[in-house]
mmCIF file of C-alpha atoms and ligand atoms in Angstrom:
data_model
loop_
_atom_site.group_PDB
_atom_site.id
_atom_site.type_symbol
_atom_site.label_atom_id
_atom_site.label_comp_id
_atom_site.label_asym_id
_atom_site.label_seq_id
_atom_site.Cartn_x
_atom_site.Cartn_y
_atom_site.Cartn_z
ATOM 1 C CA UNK A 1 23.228 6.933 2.192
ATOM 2 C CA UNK A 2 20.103 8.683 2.911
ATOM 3 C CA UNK A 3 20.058 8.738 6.879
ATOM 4 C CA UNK A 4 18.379 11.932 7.228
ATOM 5 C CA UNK A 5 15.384 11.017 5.242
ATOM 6 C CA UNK A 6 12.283 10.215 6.990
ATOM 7 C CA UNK A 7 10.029 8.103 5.315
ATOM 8 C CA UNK A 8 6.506 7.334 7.044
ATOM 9 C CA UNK A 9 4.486 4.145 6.056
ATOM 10 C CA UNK A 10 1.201 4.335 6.935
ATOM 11 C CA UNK A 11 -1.215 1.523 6.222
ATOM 12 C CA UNK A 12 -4.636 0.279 6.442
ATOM 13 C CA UNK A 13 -5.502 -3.847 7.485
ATOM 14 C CA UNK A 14 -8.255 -5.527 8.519
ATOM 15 C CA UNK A 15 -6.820 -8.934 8.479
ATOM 16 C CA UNK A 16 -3.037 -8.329 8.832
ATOM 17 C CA UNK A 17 -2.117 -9.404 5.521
ATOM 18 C CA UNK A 18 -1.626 -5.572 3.764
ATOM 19 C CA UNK A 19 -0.232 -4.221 7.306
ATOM 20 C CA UNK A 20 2.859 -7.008 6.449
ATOM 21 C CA UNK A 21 3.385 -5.754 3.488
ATOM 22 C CA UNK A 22 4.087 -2.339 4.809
ATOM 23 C CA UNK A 23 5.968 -3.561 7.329
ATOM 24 C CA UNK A 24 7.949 -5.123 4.179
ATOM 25 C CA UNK A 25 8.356 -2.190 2.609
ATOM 26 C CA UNK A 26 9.483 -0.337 5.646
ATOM 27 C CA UNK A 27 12.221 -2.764 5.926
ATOM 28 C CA UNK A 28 13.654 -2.669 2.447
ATOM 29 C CA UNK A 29 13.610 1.529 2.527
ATOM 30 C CA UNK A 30 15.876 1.009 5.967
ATOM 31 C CA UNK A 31 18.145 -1.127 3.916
ATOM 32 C CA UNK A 32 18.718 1.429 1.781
ATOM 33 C CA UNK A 33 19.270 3.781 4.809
ATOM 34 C CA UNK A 34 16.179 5.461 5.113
ATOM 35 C CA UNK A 35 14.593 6.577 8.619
ATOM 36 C CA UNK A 36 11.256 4.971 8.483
ATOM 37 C CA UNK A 37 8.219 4.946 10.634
ATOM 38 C CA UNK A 38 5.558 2.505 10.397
ATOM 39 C CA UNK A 39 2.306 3.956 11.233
ATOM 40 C CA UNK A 40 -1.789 2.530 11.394
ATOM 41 C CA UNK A 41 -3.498 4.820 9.467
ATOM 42 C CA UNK A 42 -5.983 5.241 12.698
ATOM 43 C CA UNK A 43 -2.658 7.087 14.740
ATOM 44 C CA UNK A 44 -1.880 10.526 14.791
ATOM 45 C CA UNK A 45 1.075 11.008 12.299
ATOM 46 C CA UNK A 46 3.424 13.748 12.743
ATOM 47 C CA UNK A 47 3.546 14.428 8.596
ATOM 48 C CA UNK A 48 5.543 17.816 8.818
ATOM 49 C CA UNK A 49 8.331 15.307 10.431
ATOM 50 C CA UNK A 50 8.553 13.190 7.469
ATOM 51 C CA UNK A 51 9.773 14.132 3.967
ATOM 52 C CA UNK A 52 7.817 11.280 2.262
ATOM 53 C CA UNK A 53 5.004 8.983 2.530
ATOM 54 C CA UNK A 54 4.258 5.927 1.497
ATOM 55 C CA UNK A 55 0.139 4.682 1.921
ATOM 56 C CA UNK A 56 -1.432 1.584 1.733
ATOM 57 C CA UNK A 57 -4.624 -0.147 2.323
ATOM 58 C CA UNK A 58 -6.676 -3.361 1.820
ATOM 59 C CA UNK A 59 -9.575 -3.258 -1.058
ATOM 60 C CA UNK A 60 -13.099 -3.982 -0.174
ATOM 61 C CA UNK A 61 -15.956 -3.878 -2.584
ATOM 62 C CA UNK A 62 -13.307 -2.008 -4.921
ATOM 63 C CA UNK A 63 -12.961 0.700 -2.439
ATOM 64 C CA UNK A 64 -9.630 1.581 0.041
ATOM 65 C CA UNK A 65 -10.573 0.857 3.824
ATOM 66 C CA UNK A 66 -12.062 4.099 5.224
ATOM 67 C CA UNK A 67 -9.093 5.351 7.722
ATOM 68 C CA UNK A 68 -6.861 4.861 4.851
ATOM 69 C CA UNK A 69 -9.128 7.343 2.319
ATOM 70 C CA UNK A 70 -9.747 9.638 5.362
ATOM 71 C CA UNK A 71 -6.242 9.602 6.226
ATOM 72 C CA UNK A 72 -5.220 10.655 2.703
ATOM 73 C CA UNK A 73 -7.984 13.173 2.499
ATOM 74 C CA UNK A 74 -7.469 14.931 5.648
ATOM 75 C CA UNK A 75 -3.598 15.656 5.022
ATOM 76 C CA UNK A 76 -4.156 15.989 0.949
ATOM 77 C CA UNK A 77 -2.823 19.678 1.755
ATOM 78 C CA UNK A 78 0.453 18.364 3.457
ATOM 79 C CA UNK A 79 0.896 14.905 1.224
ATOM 80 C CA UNK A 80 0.629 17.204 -1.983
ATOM 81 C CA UNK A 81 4.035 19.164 -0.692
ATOM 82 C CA UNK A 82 5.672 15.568 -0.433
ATOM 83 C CA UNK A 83 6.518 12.468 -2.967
ATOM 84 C CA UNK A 84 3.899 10.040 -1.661
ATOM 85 C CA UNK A 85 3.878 6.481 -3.225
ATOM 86 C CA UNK A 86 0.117 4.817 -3.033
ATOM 87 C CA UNK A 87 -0.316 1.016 -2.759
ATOM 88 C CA UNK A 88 -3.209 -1.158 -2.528
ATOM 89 C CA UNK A 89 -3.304 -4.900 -1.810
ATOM 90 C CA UNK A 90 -6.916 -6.819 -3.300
ATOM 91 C CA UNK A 91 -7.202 -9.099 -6.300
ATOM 92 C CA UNK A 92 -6.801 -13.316 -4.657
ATOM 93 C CA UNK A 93 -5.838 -15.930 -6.810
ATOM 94 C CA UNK A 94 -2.985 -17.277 -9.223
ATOM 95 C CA UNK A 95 -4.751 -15.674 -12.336
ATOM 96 C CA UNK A 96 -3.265 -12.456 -13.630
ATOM 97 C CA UNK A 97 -6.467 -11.351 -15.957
ATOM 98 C CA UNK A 98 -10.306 -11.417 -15.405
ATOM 99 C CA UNK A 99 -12.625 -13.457 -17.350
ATOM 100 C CA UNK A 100 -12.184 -10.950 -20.105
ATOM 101 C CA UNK A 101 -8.555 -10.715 -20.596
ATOM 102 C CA UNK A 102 -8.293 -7.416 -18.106
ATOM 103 C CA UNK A 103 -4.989 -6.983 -15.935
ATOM 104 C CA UNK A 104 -6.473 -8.129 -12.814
ATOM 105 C CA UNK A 105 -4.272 -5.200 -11.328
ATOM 106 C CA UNK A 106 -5.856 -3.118 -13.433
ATOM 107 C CA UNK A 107 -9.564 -3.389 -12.369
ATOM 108 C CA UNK A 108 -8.684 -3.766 -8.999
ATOM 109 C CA UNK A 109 -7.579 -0.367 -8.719
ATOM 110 C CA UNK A 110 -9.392 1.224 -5.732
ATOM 111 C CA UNK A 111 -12.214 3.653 -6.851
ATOM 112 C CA UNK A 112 -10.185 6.382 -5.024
ATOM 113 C CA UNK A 113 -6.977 6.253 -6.706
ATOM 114 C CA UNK A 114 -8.529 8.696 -9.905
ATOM 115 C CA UNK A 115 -9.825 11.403 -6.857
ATOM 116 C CA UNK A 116 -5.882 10.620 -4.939
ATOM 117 C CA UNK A 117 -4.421 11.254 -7.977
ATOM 118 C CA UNK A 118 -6.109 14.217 -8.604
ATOM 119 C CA UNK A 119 -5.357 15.726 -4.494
ATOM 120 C CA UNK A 120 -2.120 14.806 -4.070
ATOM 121 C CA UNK A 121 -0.677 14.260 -7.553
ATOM 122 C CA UNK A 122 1.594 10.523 -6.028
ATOM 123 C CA UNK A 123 4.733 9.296 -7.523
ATOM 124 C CA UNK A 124 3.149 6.186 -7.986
ATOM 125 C CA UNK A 125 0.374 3.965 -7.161
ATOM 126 C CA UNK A 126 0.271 0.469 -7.407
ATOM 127 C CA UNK A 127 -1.972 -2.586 -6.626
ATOM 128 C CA UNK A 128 -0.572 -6.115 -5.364
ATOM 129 C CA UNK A 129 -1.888 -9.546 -4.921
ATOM 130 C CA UNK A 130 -3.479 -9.749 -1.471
ATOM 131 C CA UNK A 131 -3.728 -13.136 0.469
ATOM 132 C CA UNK A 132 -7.122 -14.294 2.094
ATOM 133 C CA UNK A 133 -7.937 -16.923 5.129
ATOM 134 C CA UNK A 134 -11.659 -16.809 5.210
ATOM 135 C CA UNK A 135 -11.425 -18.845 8.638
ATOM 136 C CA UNK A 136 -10.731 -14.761 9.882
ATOM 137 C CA UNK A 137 -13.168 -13.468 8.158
ATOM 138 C CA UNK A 138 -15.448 -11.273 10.760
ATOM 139 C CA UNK A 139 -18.915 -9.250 10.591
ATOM 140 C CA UNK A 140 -20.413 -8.695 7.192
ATOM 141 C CA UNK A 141 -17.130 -10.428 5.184
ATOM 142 C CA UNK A 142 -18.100 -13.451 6.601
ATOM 143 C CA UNK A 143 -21.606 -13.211 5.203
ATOM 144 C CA UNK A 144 -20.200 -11.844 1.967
ATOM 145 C CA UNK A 145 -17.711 -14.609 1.588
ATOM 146 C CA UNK A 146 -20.907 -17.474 1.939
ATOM 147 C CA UNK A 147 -22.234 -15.690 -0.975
ATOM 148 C CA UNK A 148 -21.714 -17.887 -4.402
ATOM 149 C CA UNK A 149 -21.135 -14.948 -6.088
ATOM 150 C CA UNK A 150 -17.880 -13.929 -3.993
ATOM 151 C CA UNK A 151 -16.667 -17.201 -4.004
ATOM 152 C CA UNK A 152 -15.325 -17.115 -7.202
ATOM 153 C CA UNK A 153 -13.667 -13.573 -6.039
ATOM 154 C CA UNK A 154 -12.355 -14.656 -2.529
ATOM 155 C CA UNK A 155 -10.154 -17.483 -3.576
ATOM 156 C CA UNK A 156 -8.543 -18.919 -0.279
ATOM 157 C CA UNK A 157 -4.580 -18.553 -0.307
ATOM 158 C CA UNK A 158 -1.536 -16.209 0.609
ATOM 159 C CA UNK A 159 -0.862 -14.307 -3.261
ATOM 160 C CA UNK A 160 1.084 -11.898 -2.012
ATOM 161 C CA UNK A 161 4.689 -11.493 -4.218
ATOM 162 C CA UNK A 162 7.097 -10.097 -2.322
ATOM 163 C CA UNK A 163 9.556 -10.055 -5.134
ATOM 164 C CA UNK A 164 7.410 -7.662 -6.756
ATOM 165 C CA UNK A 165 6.686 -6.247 -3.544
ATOM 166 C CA UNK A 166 10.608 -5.491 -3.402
ATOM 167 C CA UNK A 167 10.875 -4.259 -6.606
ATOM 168 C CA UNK A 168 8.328 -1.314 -6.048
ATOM 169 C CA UNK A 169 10.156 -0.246 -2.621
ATOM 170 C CA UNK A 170 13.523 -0.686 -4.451
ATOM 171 C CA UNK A 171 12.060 1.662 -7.061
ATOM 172 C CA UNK A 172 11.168 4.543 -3.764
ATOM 173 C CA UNK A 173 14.627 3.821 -2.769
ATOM 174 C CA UNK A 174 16.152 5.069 -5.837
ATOM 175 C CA UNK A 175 14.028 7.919 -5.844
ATOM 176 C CA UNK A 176 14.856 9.329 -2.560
ATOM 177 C CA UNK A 177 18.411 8.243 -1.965
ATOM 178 C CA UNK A 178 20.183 10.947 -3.618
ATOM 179 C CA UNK A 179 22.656 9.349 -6.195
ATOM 180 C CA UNK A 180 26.439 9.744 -5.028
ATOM 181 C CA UNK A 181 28.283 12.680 -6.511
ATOM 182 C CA UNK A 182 30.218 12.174 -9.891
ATOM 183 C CA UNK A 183 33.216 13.223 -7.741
ATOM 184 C CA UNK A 184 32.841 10.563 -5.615
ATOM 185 C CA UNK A 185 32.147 7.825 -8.140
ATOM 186 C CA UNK A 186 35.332 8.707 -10.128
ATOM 187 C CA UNK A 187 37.681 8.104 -7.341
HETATM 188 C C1 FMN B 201 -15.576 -9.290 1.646
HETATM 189 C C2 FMN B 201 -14.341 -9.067 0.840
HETATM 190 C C3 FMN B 201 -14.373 -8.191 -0.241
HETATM 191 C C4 FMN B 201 -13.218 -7.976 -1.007
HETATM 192 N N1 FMN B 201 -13.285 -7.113 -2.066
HETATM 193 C C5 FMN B 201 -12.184 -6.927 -2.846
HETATM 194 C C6 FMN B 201 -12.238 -6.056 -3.972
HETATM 195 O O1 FMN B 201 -13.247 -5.421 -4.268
HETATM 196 N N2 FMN B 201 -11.122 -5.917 -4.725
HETATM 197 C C7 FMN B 201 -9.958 -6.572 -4.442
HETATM 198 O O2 FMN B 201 -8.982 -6.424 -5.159
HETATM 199 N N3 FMN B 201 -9.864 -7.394 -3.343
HETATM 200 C C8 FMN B 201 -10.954 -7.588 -2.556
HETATM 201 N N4 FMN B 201 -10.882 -8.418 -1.459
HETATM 202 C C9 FMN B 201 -9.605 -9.078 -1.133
HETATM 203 C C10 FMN B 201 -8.833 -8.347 -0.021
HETATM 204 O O3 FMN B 201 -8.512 -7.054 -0.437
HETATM 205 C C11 FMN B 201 -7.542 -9.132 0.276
HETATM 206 O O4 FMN B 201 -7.918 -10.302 0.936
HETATM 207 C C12 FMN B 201 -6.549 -8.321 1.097
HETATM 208 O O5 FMN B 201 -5.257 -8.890 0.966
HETATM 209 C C13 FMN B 201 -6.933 -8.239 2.569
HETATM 210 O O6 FMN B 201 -6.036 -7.421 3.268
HETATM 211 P P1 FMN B 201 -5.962 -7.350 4.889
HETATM 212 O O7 FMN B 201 -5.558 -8.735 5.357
HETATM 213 O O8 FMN B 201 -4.889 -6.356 5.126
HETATM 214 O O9 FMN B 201 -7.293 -6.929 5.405
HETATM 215 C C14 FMN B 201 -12.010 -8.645 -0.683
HETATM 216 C C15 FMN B 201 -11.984 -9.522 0.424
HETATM 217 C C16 FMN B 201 -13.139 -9.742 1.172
HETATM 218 C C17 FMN B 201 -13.067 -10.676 2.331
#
């Protein structure tokens, strides 16, 4: 198993709902005996301690929150020498295209996954369904979220698919878990 390798999740939440998800992940990369570290992107991170990096934040107004963008732009220098996996958590609702027939995961790609990609060249980055109780909603969401307009954006609900969810950690499993040796599999 992989018991050396240190994996750090770092993630960025204002409502909780993306900083479970990392949490999530975190646990599925133990169960495939990683050494993992859950961190708010706000902390100091030891990086040069860590041999990958997993980074996630909440989308508002199509952009990553802003200690998750600063986080990835102060370290691009270290996160470039690493596999890092990217993952945002946004588009609300049961609907998996737009009113014209887009991938809803698709458009609600942060605007700084195209400059990311670019710094620190990730593995992969990938957007899930996000979950939404605009009873929490604070400061300027809550004005936002009276607006008609966003109302047809912030629909009310937990969308969140862990399944898929799983699938993407399983997938940073595989990658970092060194296969056993041939040897070993013949016997
Ligand atoms: C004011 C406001 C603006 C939002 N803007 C976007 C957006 O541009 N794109 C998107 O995919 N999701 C957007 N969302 C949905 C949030 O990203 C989603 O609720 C997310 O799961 C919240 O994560 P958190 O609980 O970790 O803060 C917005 C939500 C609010 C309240």
């Amino acid at each position: 198993m992989g018991n050396d390798i240190r994996v750090l999740v770092v993630y960025a939440s204002r409502y909780g709902s993306t900083k479970d998800i990392a949490q999530f992940i975190a646990g599925r990369l133990e169960e495939h005996g990683l050494r993992v570290h859950v961190q708010s992107a706000s902390e100091v991170h030891e990086l040069e301690r860590h041999d990958a990096v997993v980074v996630g934040s909440a989308v508002y107004l199509g952009a990553w929150m802003k200690e998750a963008a600063e986080f990835v732009r102060r370290n691009a220098a270290n996160l470039s020498k690493r596999p890092v996996w990217l993952f945002s958590s946004g588009p609300l609702g049961t609907a998996t295209t737009d009113g014209q027939g887009r991938d809803l995961r698709v458009v609600s790609r942060p605007k700084e996954f195209i400059e990311f990609e670019a710094a620190i060249k990730p593995q992969d980055h990938q957007v899930f369904f996000g979950a939404l109780d605009p009873a929490k909603l604070r400061g300027g969401h809550r004005l936002i979220g009276m607006l008609p307009a966003a109302k047809k954006l912030l629909i009310e609900g937990d969308f969140r698919d862990w399944r898929d969810i799983e699938a993407w950690a399983g997938g940073i499993a595989e990658a970092l878990v060194p296969a056993a040796p041939a040897a070993a599999m013949i016997r």
